[in-house]
Amino acid sequence: MSEVFIYLIGFLAQAFFGARLISQWFVSERSKKVETPSFYWQLSLLGSILMFMYGYLREDFPIMMGQVFIYLIFIRNLQLQDQWKGANPFLKFIYVGVPALIASYLLYTPNPQWYGLLEKNFVVLGLVGFGLLGQFVFHSRFIYQWVYSEKNRESSLPGGFWILSLFGAMLIFTYGILRRDPVLIISHFFGSIVYVRNMTLLKNSRV
């Protein structure tokens, strides 16, 4: 498969992630406080599916694990917003059926190159470890957000979510430079701007 096509999948995934951030940012700016619209989670699900595919095609284990780590949390937030039961059946198939099909494909047609991962030199292993650390920090924001939302019985994006977003984005941005991955570099550079702005909105709303 051509490298251009693979990058197109990655940028399309980031387009969904970018759309969720920009739309959430606009809604929050309008209300002068951090908001959590339901389409934030809907776009997250679509972007996550594509980003997992991108990680597989790039043979990037950290990217793949990052998406697996937080996928069910996106669905849970839609449930907390009472948006899951009434969701369009076609979209539900995409949210649930497509990941199931991808998982089935990976189980029955495994990529032999992944088996040699642990046989590579320590530099590559160190890079994978650094990438996994970045993905863990970045996506642990959704664990924090999930626990916070369950406690308050409503889907919301608290201050800790944006702090973890910023630190995680900085790590993945660095990882993207080391991997020479334009998708990660561009997306996490511009995403950091929105994270800082949301932190400012939260601080101002408490004054």
CSV table of C-alpha atoms in Angstrom, one decimal:
chain,number,residue,atom,x,y,z
A,1,MET,CA,0.0,0.0,0.0
A,2,SER,CA,1.4,3.4,-0.9
A,3,GLU,CA,2.7,5.7,1.8
A,4,VAL,CA,0.5,8.6,0.5
A,5,PHE,CA,-2.7,6.6,1.0
A,6,ILE,CA,-1.6,5.6,4.5
A,7,TYR,CA,-0.9,9.2,5.4
A,8,LEU,CA,-4.3,10.1,4.0
A,9,ILE,CA,-6.0,7.7,6.4
A,10,GLY,CA,-4.0,9.2,9.3
A,11,PHE,CA,-4.9,12.8,8.3
A,12,LEU,CA,-8.5,11.8,7.9
A,13,ALA,CA,-8.5,10.4,11.4
A,14,GLN,CA,-7.0,13.6,12.7
A,15,ALA,CA,-9.6,15.6,10.8
A,16,PHE,CA,-12.3,13.9,12.9
A,17,PHE,CA,-10.2,14.6,16.1
A,18,GLY,CA,-9.6,18.1,15.0
A,19,ALA,CA,-13.3,18.6,14.2
A,20,ARG,CA,-14.3,17.4,17.7
A,21,LEU,CA,-11.8,19.9,19.3
A,22,ILE,CA,-12.8,22.8,17.2
A,23,SER,CA,-16.5,22.3,17.6
A,24,GLN,CA,-16.1,21.8,21.4
A,25,TRP,CA,-13.9,24.9,21.5
A,26,PHE,CA,-16.5,27.0,19.6
A,27,VAL,CA,-19.3,25.8,21.8
A,28,SER,CA,-17.2,26.6,24.9
A,29,GLU,CA,-16.3,30.0,23.7
A,30,ARG,CA,-19.9,30.9,23.1
A,31,SER,CA,-21.0,29.9,26.6
A,32,LYS,CA,-17.7,31.1,28.2
A,33,LYS,CA,-17.2,27.8,30.0
A,34,VAL,CA,-16.0,24.4,29.0
A,35,GLU,CA,-18.8,22.4,27.4
A,36,THR,CA,-19.0,18.7,26.4
A,37,PRO,CA,-21.3,18.3,23.3
A,38,SER,CA,-22.3,14.8,22.3
A,39,PHE,CA,-20.8,15.1,18.9
A,40,TYR,CA,-17.4,15.4,20.6
A,41,TRP,CA,-17.7,11.7,21.5
A,42,GLN,CA,-19.3,10.7,18.1
A,43,LEU,CA,-16.4,12.2,16.2
A,44,SER,CA,-13.9,10.6,18.7
A,45,LEU,CA,-15.3,7.1,17.8
A,46,LEU,CA,-14.9,7.7,14.1
A,47,GLY,CA,-11.5,9.2,14.4
A,48,SER,CA,-10.3,6.4,16.7
A,49,ILE,CA,-11.3,3.7,14.2
A,50,LEU,CA,-9.3,5.4,11.4
A,51,MET,CA,-6.3,6.1,13.7
A,52,PHE,CA,-6.1,2.4,14.7
A,53,MET,CA,-6.0,1.5,11.0
A,54,TYR,CA,-3.3,4.1,10.4
A,55,GLY,CA,-1.3,2.7,13.3
A,56,TYR,CA,-1.6,-0.8,11.9
A,57,LEU,CA,-0.5,0.3,8.4
A,58,ARG,CA,2.4,2.3,9.8
A,59,GLU,CA,3.3,-0.7,12.0
A,60,ASP,CA,3.1,1.6,15.0
A,61,PHE,CA,2.2,-0.4,18.1
A,62,PRO,CA,1.8,2.6,20.4
A,63,ILE,CA,-0.8,4.3,18.2
A,64,MET,CA,-2.8,1.1,18.0
A,65,MET,CA,-2.8,0.5,21.7
A,66,GLY,CA,-3.7,4.1,22.4
A,67,GLN,CA,-6.9,3.7,20.5
A,68,VAL,CA,-7.8,0.4,22.1
A,69,PHE,CA,-7.2,1.9,25.5
A,70,ILE,CA,-10.0,4.6,25.3
A,71,TYR,CA,-12.5,3.3,22.8
A,72,LEU,CA,-15.1,2.0,25.2
A,73,ILE,CA,-14.9,5.3,27.3
A,74,PHE,CA,-16.2,7.2,24.2
A,75,ILE,CA,-19.2,4.9,24.1
A,76,ARG,CA,-19.8,5.2,27.8
A,77,ASN,CA,-19.8,9.0,27.6
A,78,LEU,CA,-22.5,8.8,25.0
A,79,GLN,CA,-24.5,6.6,27.4
A,80,LEU,CA,-24.1,9.1,30.1
A,81,GLN,CA,-25.5,11.8,27.8
A,82,ASP,CA,-28.4,9.5,26.9
A,83,GLN,CA,-27.2,9.6,23.3
A,84,TRP,CA,-26.4,5.9,22.8
A,85,LYS,CA,-29.9,4.2,22.8
A,86,GLY,CA,-31.3,6.5,20.2
A,87,ALA,CA,-28.2,6.6,18.0
A,88,ASN,CA,-28.6,5.9,14.3
A,89,PRO,CA,-28.4,2.1,13.7
A,90,PHE,CA,-26.0,2.6,10.8
A,91,LEU,CA,-23.7,4.7,13.1
A,92,LYS,CA,-24.0,2.1,15.8
A,93,PHE,CA,-22.9,-0.6,13.3
A,94,ILE,CA,-19.8,1.6,12.5
A,95,TYR,CA,-19.0,2.2,16.2
A,96,VAL,CA,-19.3,-1.5,17.1
A,97,GLY,CA,-19.3,-3.6,14.0
A,98,VAL,CA,-16.3,-2.1,12.2
A,99,PRO,CA,-13.9,-2.6,15.3
A,100,ALA,CA,-15.2,-6.2,15.5
A,101,LEU,CA,-14.4,-6.8,11.9
A,102,ILE,CA,-11.0,-5.2,12.3
A,103,ALA,CA,-10.3,-7.4,15.3
A,104,SER,CA,-11.4,-10.5,13.4
A,105,TYR,CA,-9.1,-9.6,10.5
A,106,LEU,CA,-6.1,-9.1,12.8
A,107,LEU,CA,-6.8,-12.4,14.6
A,108,TYR,CA,-7.1,-14.5,11.4
A,109,THR,CA,-4.5,-12.7,9.3
A,110,PRO,CA,-1.8,-11.6,11.8
A,111,ASN,CA,1.1,-9.5,10.6
A,112,PRO,CA,4.3,-11.6,11.0
A,113,GLN,CA,6.4,-8.4,11.3
A,114,TRP,CA,4.8,-7.8,14.8
A,115,TYR,CA,6.2,-11.1,16.0
A,116,GLY,CA,9.7,-9.8,15.6
A,117,LEU,CA,9.1,-6.7,17.7
A,118,LEU,CA,11.0,-8.0,20.7
A,119,GLU,CA,13.9,-9.1,18.6
A,120,LYS,CA,14.7,-5.6,17.4
A,121,ASN,CA,17.5,-3.5,18.9
A,122,PHE,CA,17.2,-1.5,22.1
A,123,VAL,CA,17.0,1.8,20.3
A,124,VAL,CA,13.8,0.7,18.5
A,125,LEU,CA,12.4,-0.9,21.7
A,126,GLY,CA,13.2,2.3,23.6
A,127,LEU,CA,11.3,4.3,20.9
A,128,VAL,CA,8.3,2.0,21.2
A,129,GLY,CA,8.4,2.4,25.0
A,130,PHE,CA,8.5,6.1,24.7
A,131,GLY,CA,5.6,6.1,22.3
A,132,LEU,CA,3.6,3.9,24.6
A,133,LEU,CA,4.3,6.3,27.5
A,134,GLY,CA,3.1,9.2,25.5
A,135,GLN,CA,-0.1,7.3,24.5
A,136,PHE,CA,-0.7,6.3,28.1
A,137,VAL,CA,-0.4,9.8,29.4
A,138,PHE,CA,-2.4,11.3,26.6
A,139,HIS,CA,-5.2,8.7,26.8
A,140,SER,CA,-5.2,8.4,30.6
A,141,ARG,CA,-7.1,11.8,30.4
A,142,PHE,CA,-10.1,9.8,29.3
A,143,ILE,CA,-9.8,7.5,32.3
A,144,TYR,CA,-9.7,10.6,34.5
A,145,GLN,CA,-12.6,12.1,32.7
A,146,TRP,CA,-14.6,8.9,32.9
A,147,VAL,CA,-14.1,8.5,36.7
A,148,TYR,CA,-15.0,12.2,37.1
A,149,SER,CA,-18.1,11.9,34.9
A,150,GLU,CA,-19.3,8.7,36.6
A,151,LYS,CA,-18.9,10.4,40.0
A,152,ASN,CA,-21.0,13.4,38.9
A,153,ARG,CA,-23.4,11.3,36.7
A,154,GLU,CA,-22.8,13.6,33.7
A,155,SER,CA,-20.3,13.7,30.9
A,156,SER,CA,-17.9,16.6,31.3
A,157,LEU,CA,-14.3,17.6,30.6
A,158,PRO,CA,-12.7,18.8,33.9
A,159,GLY,CA,-9.4,20.7,34.4
A,160,GLY,CA,-7.3,17.5,34.9
A,161,PHE,CA,-8.4,16.3,31.4
A,162,TRP,CA,-6.8,19.3,29.7
A,163,ILE,CA,-3.6,19.1,31.8
A,164,LEU,CA,-3.1,15.5,30.9
A,165,SER,CA,-4.0,16.3,27.3
A,166,LEU,CA,-1.3,18.9,27.1
A,167,PHE,CA,1.5,16.8,28.7
A,168,GLY,CA,0.5,13.8,26.6
A,169,ALA,CA,0.4,15.8,23.4
A,170,MET,CA,3.9,17.1,24.1
A,171,LEU,CA,5.2,13.5,24.5
A,172,ILE,CA,3.5,12.2,21.4
A,173,PHE,CA,4.7,15.3,19.4
A,174,THR,CA,8.2,14.4,20.4
A,175,TYR,CA,7.6,10.8,19.5
A,176,GLY,CA,6.2,11.9,16.1
A,177,ILE,CA,9.4,13.8,15.4
A,178,LEU,CA,11.5,10.8,16.3
A,179,ARG,CA,9.2,8.6,14.1
A,180,ARG,CA,9.2,11.3,11.3
A,181,ASP,CA,5.4,11.1,11.4
A,182,PRO,CA,3.7,14.3,10.0
A,183,VAL,CA,0.3,13.2,11.2
A,184,LEU,CA,1.3,13.1,14.8
A,185,ILE,CA,3.5,16.2,14.6
A,186,ILE,CA,0.9,18.5,13.0
A,187,SER,CA,-2.2,17.2,14.9
A,188,HIS,CA,-0.6,17.4,18.4
A,189,PHE,CA,1.0,20.8,17.7
A,190,PHE,CA,-2.3,22.4,16.9
A,191,GLY,CA,-4.2,20.4,19.5
A,192,SER,CA,-2.1,21.8,22.2
A,193,ILE,CA,-3.3,25.3,21.4
A,194,VAL,CA,-6.9,24.2,22.1
A,195,TYR,CA,-5.9,22.4,25.3
A,196,VAL,CA,-4.3,25.6,26.6
A,197,ARG,CA,-7.3,27.7,25.7
A,198,ASN,CA,-9.7,25.3,27.5
A,199,MET,CA,-7.5,25.5,30.6
A,200,THR,CA,-7.8,29.3,30.4
A,201,LEU,CA,-11.6,29.1,30.0
A,202,LEU,CA,-11.9,26.8,33.0
A,203,LYS,CA,-9.7,29.2,35.1
A,204,ASN,CA,-11.8,32.3,34.1
A,205,SER,CA,-15.1,30.5,34.7
A,206,ARG,CA,-14.0,29.9,38.3
A,207,VAL,CA,-13.1,33.6,39.0
